Coordinates of N, CA and C in Angstrom, one line a residue:
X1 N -40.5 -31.0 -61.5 CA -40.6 -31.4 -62.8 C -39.2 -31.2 -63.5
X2 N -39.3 -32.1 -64.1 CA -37.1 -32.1 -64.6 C -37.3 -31.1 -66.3
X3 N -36.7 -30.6 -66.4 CA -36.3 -29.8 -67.5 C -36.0 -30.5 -68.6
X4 N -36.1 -30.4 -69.4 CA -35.8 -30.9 -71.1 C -35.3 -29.5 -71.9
X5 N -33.9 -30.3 -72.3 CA -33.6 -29.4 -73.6 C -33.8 -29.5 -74.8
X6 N -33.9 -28.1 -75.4 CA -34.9 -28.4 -76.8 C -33.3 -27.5 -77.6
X7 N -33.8 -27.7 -78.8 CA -32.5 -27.0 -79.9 C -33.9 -26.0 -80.8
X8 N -32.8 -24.6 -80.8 CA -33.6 -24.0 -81.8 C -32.5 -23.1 -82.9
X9 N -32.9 -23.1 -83.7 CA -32.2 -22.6 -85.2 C -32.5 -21.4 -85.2
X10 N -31.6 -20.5 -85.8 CA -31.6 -19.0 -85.2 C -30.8 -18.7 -86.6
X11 N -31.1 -17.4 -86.9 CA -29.8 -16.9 -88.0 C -28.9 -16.0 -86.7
X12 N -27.9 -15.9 -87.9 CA -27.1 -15.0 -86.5 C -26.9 -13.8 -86.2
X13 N -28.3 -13.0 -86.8 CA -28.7 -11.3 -86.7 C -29.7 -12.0 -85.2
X14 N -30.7 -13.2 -84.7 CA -31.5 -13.4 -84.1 C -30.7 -13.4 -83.0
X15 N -29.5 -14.4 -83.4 CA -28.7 -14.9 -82.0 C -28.0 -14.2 -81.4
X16 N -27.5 -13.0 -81.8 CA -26.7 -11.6 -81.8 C -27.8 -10.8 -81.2
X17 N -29.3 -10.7 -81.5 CA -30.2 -10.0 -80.4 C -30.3 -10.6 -79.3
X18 N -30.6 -11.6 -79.5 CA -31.0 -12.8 -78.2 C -29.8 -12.6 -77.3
X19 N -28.4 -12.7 -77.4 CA -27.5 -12.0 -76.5 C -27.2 -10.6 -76.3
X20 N -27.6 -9.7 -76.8 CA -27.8 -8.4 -76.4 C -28.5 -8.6 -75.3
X21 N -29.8 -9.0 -75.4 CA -31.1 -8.9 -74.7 C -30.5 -9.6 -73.4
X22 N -29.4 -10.2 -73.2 CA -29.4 -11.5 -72.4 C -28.3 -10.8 -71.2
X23 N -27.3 -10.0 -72.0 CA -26.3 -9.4 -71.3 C -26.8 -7.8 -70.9
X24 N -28.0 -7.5 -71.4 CA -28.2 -6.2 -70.7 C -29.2 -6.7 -69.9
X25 N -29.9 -7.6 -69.7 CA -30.4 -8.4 -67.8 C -29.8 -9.1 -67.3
X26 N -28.0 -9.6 -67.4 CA -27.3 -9.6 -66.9 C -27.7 -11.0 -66.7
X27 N -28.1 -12.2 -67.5 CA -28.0 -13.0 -67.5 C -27.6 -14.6 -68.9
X28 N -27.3 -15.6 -68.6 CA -26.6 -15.7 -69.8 C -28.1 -16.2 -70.9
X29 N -27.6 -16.6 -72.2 CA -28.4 -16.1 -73.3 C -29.2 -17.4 -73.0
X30 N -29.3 -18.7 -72.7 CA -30.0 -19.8 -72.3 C -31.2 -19.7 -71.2
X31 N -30.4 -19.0 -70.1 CA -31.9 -18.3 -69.6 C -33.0 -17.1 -69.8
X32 N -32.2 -16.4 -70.7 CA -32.9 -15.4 -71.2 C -34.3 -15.9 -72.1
X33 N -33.4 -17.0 -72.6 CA -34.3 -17.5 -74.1 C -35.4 -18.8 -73.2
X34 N -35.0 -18.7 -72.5 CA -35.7 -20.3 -71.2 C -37.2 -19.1 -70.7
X35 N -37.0 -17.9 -70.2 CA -37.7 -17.2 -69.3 C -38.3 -16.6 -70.6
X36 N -38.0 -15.8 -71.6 CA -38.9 -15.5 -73.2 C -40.1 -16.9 -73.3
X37 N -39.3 -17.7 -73.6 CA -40.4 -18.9 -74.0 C -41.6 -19.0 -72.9
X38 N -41.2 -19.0 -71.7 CA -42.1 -19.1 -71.0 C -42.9 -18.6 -70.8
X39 N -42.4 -17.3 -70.6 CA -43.7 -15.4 -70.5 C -44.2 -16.1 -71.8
X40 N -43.8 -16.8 -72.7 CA -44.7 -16.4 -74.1 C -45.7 -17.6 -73.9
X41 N -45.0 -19.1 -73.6 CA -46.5 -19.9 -73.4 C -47.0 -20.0 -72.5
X42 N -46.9 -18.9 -71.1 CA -47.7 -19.0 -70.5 C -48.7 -17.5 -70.2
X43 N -48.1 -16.5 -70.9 CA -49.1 -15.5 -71.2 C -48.3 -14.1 -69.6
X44 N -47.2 -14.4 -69.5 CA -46.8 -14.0 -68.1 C -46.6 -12.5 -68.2
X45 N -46.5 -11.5 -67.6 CA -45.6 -10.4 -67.8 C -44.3 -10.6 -67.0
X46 N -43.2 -10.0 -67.3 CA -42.1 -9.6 -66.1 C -42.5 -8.4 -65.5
X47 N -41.8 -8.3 -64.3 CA -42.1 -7.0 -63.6 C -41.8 -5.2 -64.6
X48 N -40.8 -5.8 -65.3 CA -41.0 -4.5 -66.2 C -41.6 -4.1 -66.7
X49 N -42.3 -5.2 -67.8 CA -44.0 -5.1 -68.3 C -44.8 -4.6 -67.4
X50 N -45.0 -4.8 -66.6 CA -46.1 -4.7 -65.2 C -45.8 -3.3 -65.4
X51 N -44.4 -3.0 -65.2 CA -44.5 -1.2 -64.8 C -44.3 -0.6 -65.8
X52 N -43.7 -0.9 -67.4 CA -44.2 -0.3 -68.6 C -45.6 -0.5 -68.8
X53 N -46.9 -1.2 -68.8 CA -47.8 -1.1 -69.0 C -48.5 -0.3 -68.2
X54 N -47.9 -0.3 -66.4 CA -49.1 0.8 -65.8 C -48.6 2.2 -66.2
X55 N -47.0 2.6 -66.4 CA -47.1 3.7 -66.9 C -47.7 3.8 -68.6
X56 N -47.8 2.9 -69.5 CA -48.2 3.4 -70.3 C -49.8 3.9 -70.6
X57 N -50.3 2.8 -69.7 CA -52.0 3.4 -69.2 C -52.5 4.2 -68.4
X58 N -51.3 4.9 -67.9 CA -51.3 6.4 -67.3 C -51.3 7.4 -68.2
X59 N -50.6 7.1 -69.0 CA -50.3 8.3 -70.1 C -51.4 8.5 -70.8
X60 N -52.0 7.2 -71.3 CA -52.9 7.0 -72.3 C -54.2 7.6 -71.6
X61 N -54.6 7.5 -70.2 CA -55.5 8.4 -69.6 C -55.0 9.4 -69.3
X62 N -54.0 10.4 -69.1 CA -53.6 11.4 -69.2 C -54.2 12.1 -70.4
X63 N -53.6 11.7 -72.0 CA -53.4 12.0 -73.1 C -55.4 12.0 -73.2
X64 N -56.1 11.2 -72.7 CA -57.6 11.2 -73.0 C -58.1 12.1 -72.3
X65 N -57.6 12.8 -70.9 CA -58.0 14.0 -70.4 C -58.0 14.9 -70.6
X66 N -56.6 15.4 -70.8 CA -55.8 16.3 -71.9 C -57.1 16.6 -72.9
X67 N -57.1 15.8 -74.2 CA -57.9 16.0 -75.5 C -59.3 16.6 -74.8
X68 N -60.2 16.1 -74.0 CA -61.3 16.6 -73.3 C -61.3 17.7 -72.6
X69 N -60.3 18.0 -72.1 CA -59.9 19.2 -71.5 C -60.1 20.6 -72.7
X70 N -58.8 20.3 -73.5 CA -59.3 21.3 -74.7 C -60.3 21.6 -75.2
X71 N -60.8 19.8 -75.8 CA -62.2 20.5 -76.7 C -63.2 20.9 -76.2
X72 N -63.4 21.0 -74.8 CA -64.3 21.5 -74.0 C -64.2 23.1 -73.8
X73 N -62.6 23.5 -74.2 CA -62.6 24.9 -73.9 C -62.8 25.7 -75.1
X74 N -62.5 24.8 -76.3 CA -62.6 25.4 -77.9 C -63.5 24.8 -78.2
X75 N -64.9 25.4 -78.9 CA -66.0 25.0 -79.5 C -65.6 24.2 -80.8
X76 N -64.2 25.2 -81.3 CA -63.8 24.4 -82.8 C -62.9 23.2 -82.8
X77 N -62.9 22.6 -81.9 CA -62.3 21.2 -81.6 C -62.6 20.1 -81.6
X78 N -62.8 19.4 -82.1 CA -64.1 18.2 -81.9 C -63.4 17.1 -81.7
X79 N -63.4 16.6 -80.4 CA -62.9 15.5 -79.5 C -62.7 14.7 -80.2
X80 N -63.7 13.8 -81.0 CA -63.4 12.5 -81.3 C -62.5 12.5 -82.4
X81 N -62.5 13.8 -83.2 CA -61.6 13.8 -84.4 C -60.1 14.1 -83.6
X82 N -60.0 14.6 -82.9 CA -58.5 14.6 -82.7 C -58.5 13.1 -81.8
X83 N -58.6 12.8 -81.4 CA -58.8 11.3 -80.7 C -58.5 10.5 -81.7
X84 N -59.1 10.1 -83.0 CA -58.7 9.8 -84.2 C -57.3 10.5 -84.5
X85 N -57.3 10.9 -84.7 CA -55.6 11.7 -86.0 C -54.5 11.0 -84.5
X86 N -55.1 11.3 -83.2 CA -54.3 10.6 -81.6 C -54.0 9.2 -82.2
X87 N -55.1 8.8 -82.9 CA -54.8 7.2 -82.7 C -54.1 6.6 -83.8
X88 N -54.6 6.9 -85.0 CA -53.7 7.1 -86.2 C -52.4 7.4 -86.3
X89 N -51.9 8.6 -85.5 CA -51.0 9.0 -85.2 C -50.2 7.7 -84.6
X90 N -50.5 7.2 -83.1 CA -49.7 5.9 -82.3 C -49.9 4.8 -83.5
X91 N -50.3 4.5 -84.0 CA -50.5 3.2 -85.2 C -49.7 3.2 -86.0
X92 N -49.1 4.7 -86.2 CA -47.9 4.9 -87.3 C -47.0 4.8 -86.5
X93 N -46.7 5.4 -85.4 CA -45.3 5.3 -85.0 C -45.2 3.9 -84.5
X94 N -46.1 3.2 -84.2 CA -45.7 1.7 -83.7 C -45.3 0.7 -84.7
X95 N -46.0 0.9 -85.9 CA -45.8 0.3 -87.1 C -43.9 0.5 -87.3
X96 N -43.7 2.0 -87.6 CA -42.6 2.1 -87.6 C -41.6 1.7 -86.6
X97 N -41.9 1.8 -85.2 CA -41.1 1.0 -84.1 C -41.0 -0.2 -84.5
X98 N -41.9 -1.3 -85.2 CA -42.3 -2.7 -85.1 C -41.1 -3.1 -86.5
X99 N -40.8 -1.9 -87.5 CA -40.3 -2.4 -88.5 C -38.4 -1.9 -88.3
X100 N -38.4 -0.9 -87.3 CA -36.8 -0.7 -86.8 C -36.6 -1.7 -85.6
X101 N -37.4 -2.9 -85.3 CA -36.5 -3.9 -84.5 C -36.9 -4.9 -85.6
X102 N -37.3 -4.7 -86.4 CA -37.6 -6.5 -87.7 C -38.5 -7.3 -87.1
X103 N -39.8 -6.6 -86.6 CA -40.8 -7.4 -86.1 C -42.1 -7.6 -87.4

């Protein structure tokens, strides 16, 4: 299947990330933005994803054994409430991560 080029409008805080992103995988900024588009319409991970996601679902059952671990040893601990303030807690800092890259 033959490739088609498409034009996209960018400010130039976007086009300035989009080359960042492009030169620290060591590729130029048209394939970077060619391989983005794609993971995005076709739902893909890259292998990074792949292995930030399995470690991050390591942690996250870690962090859920952990909390059971304790409350099971402290009668004054009640699982689900720290499980909550746990989750509340990640919602804030992601919120905050989401608004220090301008997402």
């Amino acid at each position: 299947m033959a490739k088609v080029p498409i034009t996209v409008y960018l400010t130039d805080r976007q086009l300035a990330a989009i080359e960042r992103q492009a030169e620290a995988t060591g590729k130029s900024r048209s394939a970077w933005v060619s391989q983005a588009l794609i993971r995005a319409v076709e739902g893909e991970l890259s292998p990074l994803d792949d292995v930030l996601l399995d470690q991050l679902t390591k942690v996250r059952a870690n962090q859920e054994h952990v909390l059971k671990s304790v409350a099971s040893l402290s009668k004054s601990i009640n699982a689900a409430d720290v499980q909550k303030a746990s989750l509340d807690l990640a919602d804030r800092m992601f919120a905050e991560a989401k608004s220090r890259v301008g997402k």
